[in-house]
Amino acid sequence: MSYSTLVTSLIDGIYTITINRPEKLNALNSIVLSELEHAINEIYSNPLIKSAIITGSGSKAFVAGADISEFSDLTKAEAIKLSKRGQDIFFKIENSGKPIIAAVNGFALGGGCELAMACHFRIASENARFGQPEVNLGIVPGYGGTQRLTKLIGKGRAIELLISGIMIDANTALQYGLVNYVVQEESLMNKAISILSVINSKAPIAISECIRSVNAVEDHSTNGYTIENNAFGESFDTADKKEGALAFIEKRMPKFIGK
Ligand code: COA
């Protein structure tokens, strides 16, 4: 399959998807989104593909965001539809049983940061920059950024990035846990390939089950607050809770029995 906005290759089981609009810093317009969805479907369906890399063309940008030029005439209903479409494609990346990693080779902003975060993990080149600058446009992230950024770097840092619109460099992203490695620009693809070569030698079912299990931590059908609420109630219905309270009052160490 040939694409107008993507370049793809399949070598030794590793499928590389390069978003190829360097003159627009690889911004995600509607064609890129459709082609990306098609390429992700290919990962699911092609048995020769064991794992995949998403990267951007050129040395300046991974993806500098959703294509702002397509925003001007969007109504509220259309914007909701676009956001849902982006979210669904990114869920497809996140839920792929075959590993999909982002090789971030420059600006990963807005939808670009969201795309990288939907991947199973990220490797960055030294010139990578991350951010959710939507607030600068008077809008909010729409492709899962508020959720995944918070899960990856924690609430305080996520809120700061979301409401300030500031960019962080690759080493700060490493420190925050947003990326697994920072490497020199010229080493980026080799690093991604060498990691995936190790992964590709492992059992495919075990790999997909690991991904499925990890994703279940943040199962979208589960409300973590409800689970915590019930767990709090359960813990109050134990002998250990009574012992714990009594020991505190009697100023001694508790003797817990696991009941
Ligand atoms: N959507 C559409 N076009 C974009 C784009 C985006 N998200 N990001 C960059 N481009 C285009 C620019 O309009 C410019 O096109 P032109 O040459 O036809 O004018 C081209 O890509 C190069 O970008 P430019 O702004 O000239 O590069 P720069 O080095 O001066 O700045 C950025 C780089 C990333 C800081 C800047 O492009 C930027 O802020 N982009 C928008 C980031 C953003 O807000 N993303 C979230 C969108 S919701």
CSV table of C-alpha atoms and ligand atoms in Angstrom, one decimal:
chain,number,residue,atom,x,y,z
A,1,MET,CA,0.0,0.0,0.0
A,2,SER,CA,1.4,3.4,-0.8
A,3,TYR,CA,0.3,6.5,1.0
A,4,SER,CA,0.4,10.2,0.2
A,5,THR,CA,1.4,11.4,3.7
A,6,LEU,CA,3.2,8.3,5.1
A,7,VAL,CA,6.2,6.3,4.1
A,8,THR,CA,6.2,2.7,5.4
A,9,SER,CA,8.7,-0.1,5.3
A,10,LEU,CA,8.8,-3.6,6.6
A,11,ILE,CA,12.3,-5.0,7.5
A,12,ASP,CA,12.9,-8.1,9.6
A,13,GLY,CA,9.4,-7.9,11.1
A,14,ILE,CA,9.7,-4.3,12.1
A,15,TYR,CA,7.2,-2.0,10.4
A,16,THR,CA,8.2,1.6,10.3
A,17,ILE,CA,5.6,4.3,9.7
A,18,THR,CA,7.1,7.7,8.9
A,19,ILE,CA,4.7,10.6,8.9
A,20,ASN,CA,5.8,12.6,5.8
A,21,ARG,CA,4.8,16.2,5.7
A,22,PRO,CA,8.1,17.8,6.8
A,23,GLU,CA,7.1,21.2,5.3
A,24,LYS,CA,4.2,21.3,7.8
A,25,LEU,CA,6.3,19.7,10.6
A,26,ASN,CA,4.3,16.5,10.0
A,27,ALA,CA,1.1,18.1,11.3
A,28,LEU,CA,-1.8,15.6,11.5
A,29,ASN,CA,-4.4,16.6,8.9
A,30,SER,CA,-7.4,14.5,8.1
A,31,ILE,CA,-5.5,12.6,5.4
A,32,VAL,CA,-2.7,11.7,7.8
A,33,LEU,CA,-5.2,10.5,10.3
A,34,SER,CA,-6.9,8.3,7.7
A,35,GLU,CA,-3.7,6.9,6.4
A,36,LEU,CA,-2.4,6.4,9.9
A,37,GLU,CA,-5.5,4.4,10.8
A,38,HIS,CA,-5.0,2.3,7.7
A,39,ALA,CA,-1.3,1.6,8.6
A,40,ILE,CA,-2.3,0.7,12.1
A,41,ASN,CA,-4.9,-1.8,10.7
A,42,GLU,CA,-2.0,-3.2,8.7
A,43,ILE,CA,-0.1,-3.9,11.9
A,44,TYR,CA,-3.0,-5.8,13.3
A,45,SER,CA,-3.7,-7.8,10.1
A,46,ASN,CA,-0.3,-8.5,8.6
A,47,PRO,CA,1.3,-11.6,10.1
A,48,LEU,CA,4.8,-10.6,8.8
A,49,ILE,CA,4.7,-7.5,11.1
A,50,LYS,CA,5.9,-8.3,14.6
A,51,SER,CA,6.3,-4.7,15.9
A,52,ALA,CA,6.3,-1.1,14.7
A,53,ILE,CA,8.0,2.2,15.0
A,54,ILE,CA,6.2,5.6,14.4
A,55,THR,CA,8.4,8.5,13.6
A,56,GLY,CA,8.4,11.8,11.7
A,57,SER,CA,10.1,12.8,8.5
A,58,GLY,CA,13.0,15.3,8.5
A,59,SER,CA,15.1,16.3,11.5
A,60,LYS,CA,12.9,19.0,12.9
A,61,ALA,CA,9.6,17.4,14.0
A,62,PHE,CA,8.1,14.1,15.0
A,63,VAL,CA,4.6,15.7,14.7
A,64,ALA,CA,3.9,19.4,15.6
A,65,GLY,CA,0.3,18.7,16.4
A,66,ALA,CA,-3.1,18.4,14.7
A,67,ASP,CA,-3.2,20.5,11.6
A,68,ILE,CA,-4.3,23.9,12.9
A,69,SER,CA,-5.4,25.1,9.4
A,70,GLU,CA,-8.2,22.6,9.5
A,71,PHE,CA,-9.6,24.1,12.8
A,72,SER,CA,-10.9,27.4,11.6
A,73,ASP,CA,-14.4,26.4,10.4
A,74,LEU,CA,-15.0,23.5,12.8
A,75,THR,CA,-18.3,23.7,14.7
A,76,LYS,CA,-18.6,22.3,18.2
A,77,ALA,CA,-20.2,19.1,16.9
A,78,GLU,CA,-17.5,18.7,14.3
A,79,ALA,CA,-14.8,19.2,16.9
A,80,ILE,CA,-16.3,16.6,19.1
A,81,LYS,CA,-16.4,14.2,16.1
A,82,LEU,CA,-12.7,14.9,15.3
A,83,SER,CA,-11.6,14.4,18.8
A,84,LYS,CA,-13.5,11.1,19.0
A,85,ARG,CA,-11.9,10.0,15.7
A,86,GLY,CA,-8.4,10.8,16.9
A,87,GLN,CA,-9.1,9.1,20.3
A,88,ASP,CA,-10.3,5.9,18.5
A,89,ILE,CA,-7.2,5.7,16.3
A,90,PHE,CA,-4.9,6.3,19.2
A,91,PHE,CA,-6.8,3.6,21.3
A,92,LYS,CA,-6.1,1.3,18.4
A,93,ILE,CA,-2.4,2.0,18.8
A,94,GLU,CA,-2.5,1.6,22.5
A,95,ASN,CA,-4.4,-1.7,22.3
A,96,SER,CA,-2.3,-3.3,19.6
A,97,GLY,CA,-1.0,-6.7,20.7
A,98,LYS,CA,2.1,-6.0,18.7
A,99,PRO,CA,4.4,-3.4,20.3
A,100,ILE,CA,4.3,0.1,18.7
A,101,ILE,CA,7.0,2.5,19.8
A,102,ALA,CA,7.5,6.2,19.0
A,103,ALA,CA,10.9,7.4,17.8
A,104,VAL,CA,10.5,11.1,18.6
A,105,ASN,CA,12.9,13.0,16.3
A,106,GLY,CA,12.0,16.6,17.1
A,107,PHE,CA,8.8,18.5,18.1
A,108,ALA,CA,6.1,16.3,19.6
A,109,LEU,CA,3.5,18.9,20.3
A,110,GLY,CA,-0.3,18.7,20.8
A,111,GLY,CA,-1.5,15.7,18.8
A,112,GLY,CA,2.1,14.8,18.2
A,113,CYS,CA,2.7,14.4,21.9
A,114,GLU,CA,-0.6,12.6,22.2
A,115,LEU,CA,0.4,10.2,19.4
A,116,ALA,CA,3.7,9.5,21.0
A,117,MET,CA,2.0,8.8,24.3
A,118,ALA,CA,-0.5,6.4,22.7
A,119,CYS,CA,2.5,4.3,21.7
A,120,HIS,CA,3.7,1.6,24.1
A,121,PHE,CA,6.8,3.5,24.9
A,122,ARG,CA,9.0,6.3,23.5
A,123,ILE,CA,12.6,6.9,22.6
A,124,ALA,CA,13.7,10.5,21.9
A,125,SER,CA,16.5,12.2,20.1
A,126,GLU,CA,18.4,14.9,21.9
A,127,ASN,CA,16.5,17.6,19.9
A,128,ALA,CA,13.1,16.3,20.8
A,129,ARG,CA,10.6,18.8,22.4
A,130,PHE,CA,7.4,17.8,24.1
A,131,GLY,CA,4.3,19.8,25.0
A,132,GLN,CA,0.6,20.3,24.9
A,133,PRO,CA,0.4,23.9,23.6
A,134,GLU,CA,-3.4,23.8,22.9
A,135,VAL,CA,-4.0,26.3,25.6
A,136,ASN,CA,-2.1,28.8,23.4
A,137,LEU,CA,-4.9,28.3,20.9
A,138,GLY,CA,-7.7,28.6,23.5
A,139,ILE,CA,-8.5,24.9,23.2
A,140,VAL,CA,-7.7,21.7,25.1
A,141,PRO,CA,-6.1,18.5,23.9
A,142,GLY,CA,-8.6,16.2,22.2
A,143,TYR,CA,-6.7,13.0,21.4
A,144,GLY,CA,-6.3,11.6,24.9
A,145,GLY,CA,-3.5,14.0,26.1
A,146,THR,CA,-5.1,15.0,29.4
A,147,GLN,CA,-5.5,11.4,30.4
A,148,ARG,CA,-2.2,9.9,29.1
A,149,LEU,CA,0.0,12.8,30.1
A,150,THR,CA,-1.4,12.6,33.7
A,151,LYS,CA,-0.8,8.8,33.8
A,152,LEU,CA,2.7,9.0,32.4
A,153,ILE,CA,4.1,12.0,34.3
A,154,GLY,CA,1.7,12.6,37.2
A,155,LYS,CA,-0.9,15.1,38.0
A,156,GLY,CA,1.1,18.1,39.0
A,157,ARG,CA,3.5,18.0,36.1
A,158,ALA,CA,0.7,17.3,33.7
A,159,ILE,CA,-1.4,20.2,34.8
A,160,GLU,CA,1.5,22.5,34.6
A,161,LEU,CA,2.3,21.5,31.0
A,162,LEU,CA,-1.4,21.5,30.0
A,163,ILE,CA,-2.2,25.0,31.4
A,164,SER,CA,1.1,26.7,30.6
A,165,GLY,CA,1.6,25.3,27.2
A,166,ILE,CA,5.3,25.2,27.8
A,167,MET,CA,7.6,22.7,26.0
A,168,ILE,CA,10.0,20.4,27.8
A,169,ASP,CA,13.3,19.2,26.3
A,170,ALA,CA,14.2,15.5,25.8
A,171,ASN,CA,16.2,15.3,29.1
A,172,THR,CA,13.3,16.7,31.1
A,173,ALA,CA,11.0,14.2,29.4
A,174,LEU,CA,13.4,11.5,30.4
A,175,GLN,CA,13.4,12.7,34.0
A,176,TYR,CA,9.6,12.9,34.0
A,177,GLY,CA,9.3,9.3,32.7
A,178,LEU,CA,7.7,10.4,29.4
A,179,VAL,CA,10.5,8.7,27.4
A,180,ASN,CA,12.6,5.7,28.1
A,181,TYR,CA,15.8,6.8,26.4
A,182,VAL,CA,17.4,9.9,24.9
A,183,VAL,CA,19.9,9.3,22.2
A,184,GLN,CA,21.8,11.3,19.6
A,185,GLU,CA,19.7,12.2,16.5
A,186,GLU,CA,21.7,9.9,14.2
A,187,SER,CA,21.3,6.9,16.6
A,188,LEU,CA,17.5,7.2,17.1
A,189,MET,CA,16.3,4.7,14.5
A,190,ASN,CA,19.1,2.2,15.3
A,191,LYS,CA,18.2,2.4,19.0
A,192,ALA,CA,14.5,1.7,18.2
A,193,ILE,CA,15.4,-1.2,15.9
A,194,SER,CA,17.8,-2.7,18.4
A,195,ILE,CA,15.2,-2.7,21.2
A,196,LEU,CA,12.5,-4.1,18.9
A,197,SER,CA,14.9,-6.8,17.7
A,198,VAL,CA,15.2,-8.1,21.3
A,199,ILE,CA,11.4,-7.9,21.7
A,200,ASN,CA,10.7,-9.6,18.4
A,201,SER,CA,12.7,-12.7,19.6
A,202,LYS,CA,10.2,-13.2,22.5
A,203,ALA,CA,6.9,-15.1,22.4
A,204,PRO,CA,4.2,-13.1,20.6
A,205,ILE,CA,1.4,-14.2,22.8
A,206,ALA,CA,3.3,-13.4,25.9
A,207,ILE,CA,4.1,-10.0,24.5
A,208,SER,CA,0.5,-9.2,23.6
A,209,GLU,CA,-0.8,-10.5,27.0
A,210,CYS,CA,1.7,-8.3,28.8
A,211,ILE,CA,0.5,-5.3,26.8
A,212,ARG,CA,-3.2,-6.3,27.5
A,213,SER,CA,-2.5,-6.7,31.2
A,214,VAL,CA,-0.7,-3.4,31.6
A,215,ASN,CA,-3.4,-1.6,29.6
A,216,ALA,CA,-5.9,-3.1,32.0
A,217,VAL,CA,-4.4,-1.0,34.8
A,218,GLU,CA,-6.1,1.9,33.1
A,219,ASP,CA,-9.1,0.0,31.7
A,220,HIS,CA,-11.4,2.8,30.4
A,221,SER,CA,-14.5,0.9,31.6
A,222,THR,CA,-13.2,0.9,35.2
A,223,ASN,CA,-13.7,3.8,37.5
A,224,GLY,CA,-10.7,3.7,39.8
A,225,TYR,CA,-12.4,6.0,42.3
A,226,THR,CA,-15.3,3.5,42.7
A,227,ILE,CA,-12.9,0.6,43.2
A,228,GLU,CA,-11.0,2.6,45.9
A,229,ASN,CA,-14.4,3.5,47.5
A,230,ASN,CA,-15.4,-0.2,47.7
A,231,ALA,CA,-11.9,-1.2,48.9
A,232,PHE,CA,-12.0,1.4,51.6
A,233,GLY,CA,-15.3,-0.1,52.8
A,234,GLU,CA,-14.0,-3.7,52.6
A,235,SER,CA,-10.9,-2.7,54.7
A,236,PHE,CA,-13.2,-1.4,57.4
A,237,ASP,CA,-14.9,-4.8,57.7
A,238,THR,CA,-11.8,-6.6,59.0
A,239,ALA,CA,-10.3,-7.6,62.4
A,240,ASP,CA,-7.1,-6.0,61.4
A,241,LYS,CA,-8.8,-2.6,61.1
A,242,LYS,CA,-10.1,-3.0,64.7
A,243,GLU,CA,-6.6,-4.1,65.9
A,244,GLY,CA,-5.0,-1.2,64.0
A,245,ALA,CA,-7.3,1.4,65.6
A,246,LEU,CA,-6.9,-0.2,69.1
A,247,ALA,CA,-3.1,-0.4,68.8
A,248,PHE,CA,-3.0,3.3,67.9
A,249,ILE,CA,-5.1,4.2,70.9
A,250,GLU,CA,-3.0,1.9,73.2
A,251,LYS,CA,0.2,3.4,71.7
A,252,ARG,CA,1.7,0.0,70.7
A,253,MET,CA,2.6,-1.8,67.5
A,254,PRO,CA,-0.4,-3.6,65.9
A,255,LYS,CA,-0.5,-7.4,65.5
A,256,PHE,CA,-2.1,-8.0,62.1
A,257,ILE,CA,-3.5,-11.4,61.2
A,258,GLY,CA,-4.7,-10.9,57.7
A,259,LYS,CA,-8.4,-11.2,58.5
B,1,COA,N1,-0.6,22.7,12.0
B,1,COA,C1,-0.5,23.2,10.8
B,1,COA,N2,0.7,23.7,10.3
B,1,COA,C2,1.7,23.7,11.1
B,1,COA,C3,1.7,23.2,12.4
B,1,COA,C4,0.4,22.7,12.9
B,1,COA,N3,0.2,22.1,14.1
B,1,COA,N4,2.9,23.3,13.0
B,1,COA,C5,3.7,23.8,12.1
B,1,COA,N5,3.0,24.1,11.0
B,1,COA,C6,3.5,24.6,9.7
B,1,COA,C7,3.7,26.1,9.9
B,1,COA,O1,2.5,26.8,9.6
B,1,COA,C8,4.7,26.4,8.8
B,1,COA,O2,4.1,26.4,7.5
B,1,COA,P1,4.4,27.5,6.4
B,1,COA,O3,5.9,27.3,6.2
B,1,COA,O4,3.5,27.1,5.3
B,1,COA,O5,4.1,28.8,7.1
B,1,COA,C9,5.6,25.2,8.8
B,1,COA,O6,4.8,24.1,9.5
B,1,COA,C10,6.9,25.3,9.6
B,1,COA,O7,6.5,25.8,10.9
B,1,COA,P2,7.1,27.1,11.6
B,1,COA,O8,6.1,27.7,12.6
B,1,COA,O9,7.5,28.1,10.5
B,1,COA,O10,8.4,26.6,12.3
B,1,COA,P3,9.2,27.2,13.5
B,1,COA,O11,10.5,26.5,13.6
B,1,COA,O12,9.2,28.7,13.5
B,1,COA,O13,8.3,26.8,14.8
B,1,COA,C11,6.9,25.3,16.1
B,1,COA,C12,8.1,25.4,15.1
B,1,COA,C13,6.6,23.8,16.3
B,1,COA,C14,7.2,26.0,17.4
B,1,COA,C15,5.6,26.0,15.5
B,1,COA,O14,5.5,25.5,14.2
B,1,COA,C16,4.4,25.8,16.3
B,1,COA,O15,4.2,26.3,17.3
B,1,COA,N6,3.5,24.9,15.7
B,1,COA,C17,2.2,24.7,16.3
B,1,COA,C18,2.3,23.8,17.5
B,1,COA,C19,0.9,23.6,18.1
B,1,COA,O16,0.3,24.5,18.6
B,1,COA,N7,0.5,22.3,18.1
B,1,COA,C20,-0.8,21.9,18.6
B,1,COA,C21,-1.9,22.1,17.6
B,1,COA,S1,-3.5,21.7,18.3
